[in-house]
Tab-separated table of C-alpha atoms in Angstrom:
chain	number	residue	atom	x	y	z
A	1	MET	CA	5.440	-56.149	-36.333
A	2	GLY	CA	5.690	-53.229	-38.729
A	3	LYS	CA	7.483	-53.528	-42.016
A	4	LYS	CA	10.188	-51.158	-43.250
A	5	PRO	CA	9.925	-49.799	-46.814
A	6	PRO	CA	11.331	-52.309	-49.319
A	7	HIS	CA	13.882	-49.814	-50.731
A	8	LEU	CA	15.587	-49.172	-47.314
A	9	SER	CA	18.018	-51.509	-45.618
A	10	ASP	CA	18.220	-51.928	-41.852
A	11	ILE	CA	21.332	-49.702	-41.679
A	12	GLU	CA	19.737	-46.950	-43.780
A	13	ALA	CA	16.556	-46.964	-41.680
A	14	ALA	CA	18.564	-46.556	-38.471
A	15	ARG	CA	20.233	-43.402	-39.768
A	16	TYR	CA	17.046	-41.355	-39.639
A	17	PRO	CA	15.439	-41.482	-36.185
A	18	PRO	CA	12.147	-39.677	-35.706
A	19	PRO	CA	12.647	-35.937	-35.053
A	20	PRO	CA	12.334	-34.836	-31.409
A	21	PRO	CA	9.357	-32.703	-30.471
A	22	PRO	CA	10.010	-28.939	-30.536
A	23	THR	CA	11.040	-27.362	-27.263
A	24	PHE	CA	10.037	-24.019	-25.803
A	25	HIS	CA	11.284	-21.937	-22.918
A	26	VAL	CA	9.122	-19.634	-20.850
A	27	PRO	CA	11.150	-16.512	-19.964
A	28	PRO	CA	11.420	-15.602	-16.283
A	29	PRO	CA	9.044	-12.879	-15.066
A	30	ARG	CA	10.319	-9.372	-15.767
A	31	LEU	CA	10.991	-7.203	-12.736
A	32	TRP	CA	9.977	-3.555	-12.890
A	33	PHE	CA	12.373	-0.750	-12.097
A	34	PRO	CA	11.091	0.825	-8.841
A	35	TRP	CA	10.839	4.596	-9.120
A	36	LEU	CA	7.432	5.479	-7.673
A	37	VAL	CA	8.096	4.297	-4.103
A	38	PRO	CA	11.433	6.193	-3.907
A	39	LEU	CA	9.602	9.235	-5.302
A	40	ILE	CA	6.968	8.954	-2.550
A	41	PHE	CA	9.819	8.675	-0.038
A	42	VAL	CA	11.432	11.879	-1.347
A	43	ALA	CA	8.070	13.683	-1.371
A	44	ASN	CA	7.419	12.785	2.280
A	45	VAL	CA	10.878	13.899	3.396
A	46	ALA	CA	10.645	17.131	1.392
A	47	MET	CA	7.192	17.842	2.820
A	48	PHE	CA	8.483	17.379	6.372
A	49	ILE	CA	11.355	19.796	5.723
A	50	TYR	CA	8.893	22.347	4.354
A	51	THR	CA	6.623	21.737	7.353
A	52	MET	CA	9.461	22.573	9.754
A	53	TYR	CA	10.387	25.631	7.676
A	54	LEU	CA	6.818	26.913	7.814
A	55	ASN	CA	6.487	25.998	11.499
A	56	ASP	CA	9.331	28.365	12.535
A	57	CYS	CA	9.152	27.639	16.250
A	58	PRO	CA	11.339	30.611	17.377
A	59	ALA	CA	8.897	33.032	15.715
A	60	TYR	CA	6.091	31.895	18.026
A	61	LEU	CA	7.923	30.823	21.183
A	62	ASP	CA	11.055	31.789	23.040
A	63	GLU	CA	13.979	30.380	21.037
A	64	HIS	CA	15.389	28.879	24.251
A	65	VAL	CA	12.201	26.786	24.595
A	66	CYS	CA	12.383	25.372	21.048
A	67	LEU	CA	14.488	22.234	20.799
A	68	PHE	CA	17.903	22.597	19.125
A	69	SER	CA	17.132	26.185	18.105
A	70	HIS	CA	20.815	27.092	18.398
A	71	TYR	CA	21.679	24.621	15.612
A	72	LEU	CA	18.498	24.450	13.524
A	73	GLY	CA	17.161	27.996	13.661
A	74	ARG	CA	13.659	28.198	12.224
A	75	PHE	CA	13.756	24.417	11.633
A	76	SER	CA	13.925	23.734	15.386
A	77	PHE	CA	11.345	21.452	17.006
A	78	GLN	CA	8.479	22.260	19.318
A	79	PRO	CA	9.032	21.623	23.065
A	80	PHE	CA	8.687	18.011	24.236
A	81	ARG	CA	5.568	18.824	26.241
A	82	GLU	CA	3.859	19.905	23.012
A	83	ASN	CA	5.289	17.349	20.576
A	84	PRO	CA	7.386	14.447	21.913
A	85	LEU	CA	8.062	13.154	18.384
A	86	LEU	CA	10.461	15.987	17.472
A	87	GLY	CA	8.194	17.810	15.085
A	88	PRO	CA	6.052	20.853	14.352
A	89	ALA	CA	3.106	22.419	16.135
A	90	ILE	CA	-0.446	21.265	15.557
A	91	ARG	CA	-1.354	24.571	13.910
A	92	THR	CA	1.183	23.918	11.138
A	93	LEU	CA	-0.125	20.410	10.424
A	94	ARG	CA	-3.641	21.798	10.297
A	95	VAL	CA	-2.712	24.519	7.809
A	96	LEU	CA	-0.834	22.137	5.501
A	97	GLY	CA	-3.651	19.588	5.199
A	98	GLY	CA	-3.912	17.443	8.303
A	99	LEU	CA	-7.038	15.310	8.526
A	100	GLU	CA	-9.647	16.964	10.757
A	101	LYS	CA	-13.310	15.984	10.895
A	102	ASP	CA	-14.754	19.494	11.107
A	103	LEU	CA	-12.843	20.689	8.059
A	104	VAL	CA	-13.407	17.547	5.967
A	105	VAL	CA	-17.081	16.946	6.730
A	106	ASP	CA	-18.513	20.328	7.654
A	107	GLN	CA	-16.440	22.462	5.279
A	108	ASN	CA	-16.049	19.841	2.514
A	109	GLU	CA	-12.250	20.036	2.355
A	110	VAL	CA	-12.053	16.533	0.896
A	111	TRP	CA	-8.487	17.051	-0.351
A	112	ARG	CA	-7.384	16.469	3.238
A	113	PHE	CA	-8.187	12.766	2.776
A	114	PHE	CA	-5.048	12.610	0.613
A	115	SER	CA	-2.840	15.483	1.782
A	116	CYS	CA	-2.606	14.012	5.287
A	117	MET	CA	-0.713	11.011	3.831
A	118	PHE	CA	2.291	13.243	3.122
A	119	LEU	CA	2.456	14.929	6.542
A	120	HIS	CA	4.178	13.589	9.656
A	121	ALA	CA	4.054	14.597	13.292
A	122	GLY	CA	7.804	14.400	13.861
A	123	VAL	CA	11.184	12.943	12.963
A	124	VAL	CA	10.463	9.714	14.855
A	125	HIS	CA	7.144	9.340	13.066
A	126	LEU	CA	8.707	10.068	9.661
A	127	LEU	CA	11.605	7.633	10.063
A	128	ALA	CA	9.363	4.766	11.187
A	129	ASN	CA	6.994	5.206	8.246
A	130	MET	CA	9.678	5.746	5.603
A	131	PHE	CA	11.610	2.666	6.696
A	132	SER	CA	8.440	0.597	6.306
A	133	LEU	CA	7.695	2.229	2.940
A	134	LEU	CA	11.071	1.315	1.460
A	135	PHE	CA	11.116	-2.164	2.996
A	136	ILE	CA	7.650	-3.128	1.733
A	137	GLY	CA	6.961	-0.845	-1.209
A	138	VAL	CA	10.124	-1.346	-3.273
A	139	ARG	CA	9.682	-5.120	-3.306
A	140	LEU	CA	6.029	-4.848	-4.366
A	141	GLU	CA	6.762	-2.288	-7.079
A	142	LYS	CA	9.506	-4.508	-8.535
A	143	GLU	CA	7.059	-7.397	-8.863
A	144	PHE	CA	3.831	-5.645	-9.853
A	145	GLY	CA	4.827	-2.287	-11.337
A	146	PHE	CA	4.303	1.340	-10.449
A	147	PHE	CA	0.708	1.629	-11.711
A	148	LYS	CA	-0.749	-1.107	-9.506
A	149	ILE	CA	1.272	-0.160	-6.419
A	150	GLY	CA	0.540	3.550	-6.835
A	151	PHE	CA	-3.177	2.843	-7.167
A	152	LEU	CA	-3.001	0.529	-4.151
A	153	TYR	CA	-1.097	3.096	-2.066
A	154	ILE	CA	-3.516	5.967	-2.739
A	155	LEU	CA	-6.733	3.961	-2.289
A	156	SER	CA	-5.442	2.324	0.907
A	157	GLY	CA	-4.497	5.700	2.344
A	158	PHE	CA	-7.944	6.997	1.380
A	159	GLY	CA	-9.551	4.029	3.145
A	160	GLY	CA	-7.510	4.747	6.281
A	161	SER	CA	-8.538	8.403	6.220
A	162	LEU	CA	-12.204	7.497	5.795
A	163	LEU	CA	-12.260	5.142	8.773
A	164	SER	CA	-10.276	7.621	10.850
A	165	ILE	CA	-12.837	10.394	10.270
A	166	LEU	CA	-15.737	7.987	10.832
A	167	ASP	CA	-14.223	6.838	14.125
A	168	PHE	CA	-13.843	10.430	15.337
A	169	LYS	CA	-17.443	11.158	14.332
A	170	GLU	CA	-19.018	8.038	15.849
A	171	SER	CA	-17.053	8.172	19.109
A	172	GLY	CA	-17.827	11.837	19.724
A	173	MET	CA	-14.163	12.590	20.369
A	174	PRO	CA	-12.981	16.184	20.293
A	175	SER	CA	-11.814	17.079	16.825
A	176	THR	CA	-8.175	16.181	16.315
A	177	VAL	CA	-5.683	16.358	13.456
A	178	SER	CA	-4.511	13.019	12.078
A	179	VAL	CA	-1.444	12.826	9.852
A	180	GLY	CA	0.871	10.178	8.447
A	181	ALA	CA	1.334	7.582	5.730
A	182	SER	CA	0.509	4.632	7.971
A	183	GLY	CA	-2.906	4.007	6.422
A	184	ALA	CA	-1.297	3.551	3.009
A	185	LEU	CA	1.549	1.485	4.471
A	186	PHE	CA	-0.857	-0.841	6.253
A	187	GLY	CA	-2.637	-1.139	2.916
A	188	LEU	CA	0.597	-2.511	1.430
A	189	LEU	CA	0.791	-5.021	4.291
A	190	GLY	CA	-2.815	-6.068	3.744
A	191	ALA	CA	-2.159	-6.458	0.027
A	192	MET	CA	0.835	-8.697	0.778
A	193	LEU	CA	-1.463	-10.975	2.780
A	194	SER	CA	-4.146	-11.185	0.105
A	195	GLU	CA	-1.469	-11.652	-2.573
A	196	LEU	CA	-0.186	-14.666	-0.660
A	197	LEU	CA	-3.684	-16.118	-0.387
A	198	THR	CA	-4.821	-15.537	-3.958
A	199	ASN	CA	-1.505	-16.791	-5.413
A	200	TRP	CA	-1.284	-19.720	-2.992
A	201	SER	CA	-0.462	-22.316	-5.649
A	202	ILE	CA	2.845	-20.730	-6.708
A	203	TYR	CA	4.444	-20.534	-3.228
A	204	ALA	CA	6.729	-23.331	-2.053
A	205	ASN	CA	6.905	-22.638	1.721
A	206	LYS	CA	3.295	-21.592	2.133
A	207	CYS	CA	2.916	-21.978	5.915
A	208	ALA	CA	6.236	-20.303	6.706
A	209	ALA	CA	5.431	-17.331	4.467
A	210	LEU	CA	1.936	-16.964	5.932
A	211	THR	CA	3.114	-17.257	9.557
A	212	SER	CA	5.906	-14.705	9.187
A	213	LEU	CA	3.606	-12.231	7.442
A	214	LEU	CA	0.887	-12.582	10.093
A	215	ILE	CA	3.456	-11.920	12.836
A	216	ILE	CA	4.639	-8.744	11.076
A	217	ILE	CA	1.053	-7.544	10.636
A	218	ALA	CA	0.168	-8.281	14.290
A	219	LEU	CA	3.218	-6.381	15.564
A	220	ASN	CA	2.439	-3.363	13.400
A	221	LEU	CA	-1.223	-3.330	14.401
A	222	GLY	CA	-0.162	-3.619	18.048
A	223	VAL	CA	1.694	-0.317	17.758
A	224	GLY	CA	-1.667	1.301	17.082
A	225	PHE	CA	-2.736	0.750	20.693
A	226	LEU	CA	-0.083	3.138	21.986
A	227	PRO	CA	-1.374	6.491	23.283
A	228	HIS	CA	-2.111	9.195	20.691
A	229	VAL	CA	-1.864	6.801	17.743
A	230	ASP	CA	-4.750	6.766	15.259
A	231	ASN	CA	-5.309	3.018	15.017
A	232	SER	CA	-8.542	3.417	13.042
A	233	ALA	CA	-6.459	4.709	10.116
A	234	HIS	CA	-4.266	1.607	10.405
A	235	VAL	CA	-7.265	-0.734	10.355
A	236	GLY	CA	-8.987	1.134	7.519
A	237	GLY	CA	-5.849	1.125	5.380
A	238	PHE	CA	-5.183	-2.539	6.090
A	239	LEU	CA	-8.722	-3.616	5.140
A	240	ALA	CA	-8.690	-1.520	1.969
A	241	GLY	CA	-5.297	-2.902	0.946
A	242	PHE	CA	-6.313	-6.460	1.787
A	243	PHE	CA	-9.274	-6.425	-0.603
A	244	LEU	CA	-7.418	-4.380	-3.227
A	245	GLY	CA	-4.722	-7.052	-3.254
A	246	PHE	CA	-7.231	-9.617	-4.542
A	247	VAL	CA	-8.058	-7.228	-7.396
A	248	LEU	CA	-4.651	-5.830	-8.348
A	249	LEU	CA	-2.081	-8.467	-7.401
A	250	MET	CA	-3.365	-11.677	-9.009
A	251	ARG	CA	-0.671	-13.839	-10.639
A	252	PRO	CA	-1.243	-16.597	-13.237
A	253	GLN	CA	-1.537	-20.025	-11.635
A	254	TYR	CA	1.415	-22.411	-11.514
A	255	GLY	CA	1.944	-24.137	-14.858
A	256	TYR	CA	0.168	-21.526	-16.976
A	257	ILE	CA	1.895	-20.887	-20.320
A	258	ASN	CA	1.150	-17.910	-22.513
A	259	ARG	CA	0.319	-18.928	-26.084
A	260	ARG	CA	3.014	-16.682	-27.550
A	261	TYR	CA	5.707	-18.818	-25.896
A	262	ILE	CA	4.509	-22.046	-27.596
A	263	PRO	CA	6.241	-22.789	-30.939
A	264	PRO	CA	4.060	-23.200	-34.029
A	265	GLY	CA	2.846	-26.743	-34.570
A	266	TYR	CA	3.379	-27.799	-30.947
A	267	ASP	CA	0.138	-28.956	-29.402
A	268	ILE	CA	-0.046	-28.647	-25.628
A	269	LYS	CA	-2.873	-28.727	-23.171
A	270	ARG	CA	-2.841	-25.277	-21.612
A	271	LYS	CA	-4.133	-24.410	-18.144
A	272	SER	CA	-6.440	-21.455	-17.638
A	273	LYS	CA	-4.636	-18.298	-16.582
A	274	TYR	CA	-6.370	-18.010	-13.202
A	275	LYS	CA	-8.067	-20.475	-10.894
A	276	CYS	CA	-11.741	-20.322	-10.011
A	277	TYR	CA	-11.078	-19.200	-6.440
A	278	GLN	CA	-9.000	-16.270	-7.774
A	279	TYR	CA	-11.966	-15.058	-9.821
A	280	PHE	CA	-14.208	-15.531	-6.783
A	281	PHE	CA	-11.934	-13.445	-4.544
A	282	LEU	CA	-11.704	-10.804	-7.277
A	283	LEU	CA	-15.462	-10.445	-7.622
A	284	MET	CA	-16.173	-10.453	-3.881
A	285	SER	CA	-13.424	-7.917	-3.195
A	286	ILE	CA	-14.749	-5.476	-5.792
A	287	ILE	CA	-18.216	-5.701	-4.241
A	288	ILE	CA	-16.893	-5.259	-0.677
A	289	LEU	CA	-14.730	-2.286	-1.664
A	290	LEU	CA	-17.535	-0.480	-3.480
A	291	VAL	CA	-20.013	-1.104	-0.677
A	292	GLY	CA	-17.482	-0.189	2.026
A	293	TYR	CA	-16.385	3.101	0.500
A	294	ALA	CA	-19.997	4.054	-0.304
A	295	TYR	CA	-21.184	3.194	3.226
A	296	VAL	CA	-18.526	5.264	4.991
A	297	LEU	CA	-19.001	8.248	2.673
A	298	ALA	CA	-22.757	8.073	3.246
A	299	LYS	CA	-22.246	7.957	7.019
A	300	LEU	CA	-20.041	11.039	6.840
A	301	TYR	CA	-21.918	13.243	4.404
A	302	ILE	CA	-25.545	12.059	4.402
A	303	GLU	CA	-26.013	11.332	8.107
A	304	ASN	CA	-23.937	14.343	9.193
A	305	PRO	CA	-25.478	16.029	12.262
A	306	HIS	CA	-23.059	18.988	11.929
A	307	GLU	CA	-21.689	18.701	15.414
A	308	LYS	CA	-19.049	21.226	16.387
A	309	PHE	CA	-16.070	20.335	18.519
A	310	SER	CA	-13.069	22.197	19.818
A	311	PHE	CA	-9.641	21.614	18.293
A	312	LEU	CA	-7.368	19.851	20.769
A	313	GLY	CA	-4.478	17.803	19.393
A	314	SER	CA	-2.920	15.750	16.653
A	315	TYR	CA	-2.890	11.996	16.044
A	316	PRO	CA	0.139	10.525	14.312
A	317	ARG	CA	-0.392	7.353	12.313
């Protein structure tokens, strides 16, 4: 048994218990204010209004043929037989930057890879994409910030455009105009899946979250099999977003504590910020993305036989 100091009585020794260890509190993760996704939403809506203004259906067709010309004037829609989605003519989408193989590959108008993401074939097309953008994008921007989500959105849309052009080239289809933000939106869906996988340790209901997300992805990809829908852009955007999610959306593993939240003099065994499998997914995804983008660009611009096709129609995404 230990001995108390000779100058302290039992009562005096009991008055001074050992001090408790210092405590620390890790603050909850800070949510970002979402402004980029709403800005993209406004840009898409504004671009569609300008598209309809430039289209000016009554100037090219009989105003009685244009839909709702009595109420909308030059903003009226093309006839149903030409555009069943309540939108402009193909010529207008082509002028404003729709994705077309002949113009992108043969005439090097590479800006169309990105401009097509802000064009839509009609009101129905626009509403479907913008609803998905707000539903998915705002939540991701709140959690990961505008820089990562903006980078993810643009690169996913670029991946969808690349695969769309490659599919038109390899299949020998007549040259068509492809428009829409679906490639970028499917990239956000793909990133949500990879985010769930790479941050697996922090989720409580893992199987439920994975099952519900896979059902949403399957339903959205199924829409791509409808007639006149450019499903290659959906697949390309989804794959690009899936691998970008491993790079951009990694979270620290469960139980990780930043050193700045530990009080001075408090010794604690700290976990590493990321797990080994997160680093593995990060490295493999970077390699796959670089190789994938380089391969498709090489197929388009190095192995280009300069075929010429006639312009037929538009493909909404």
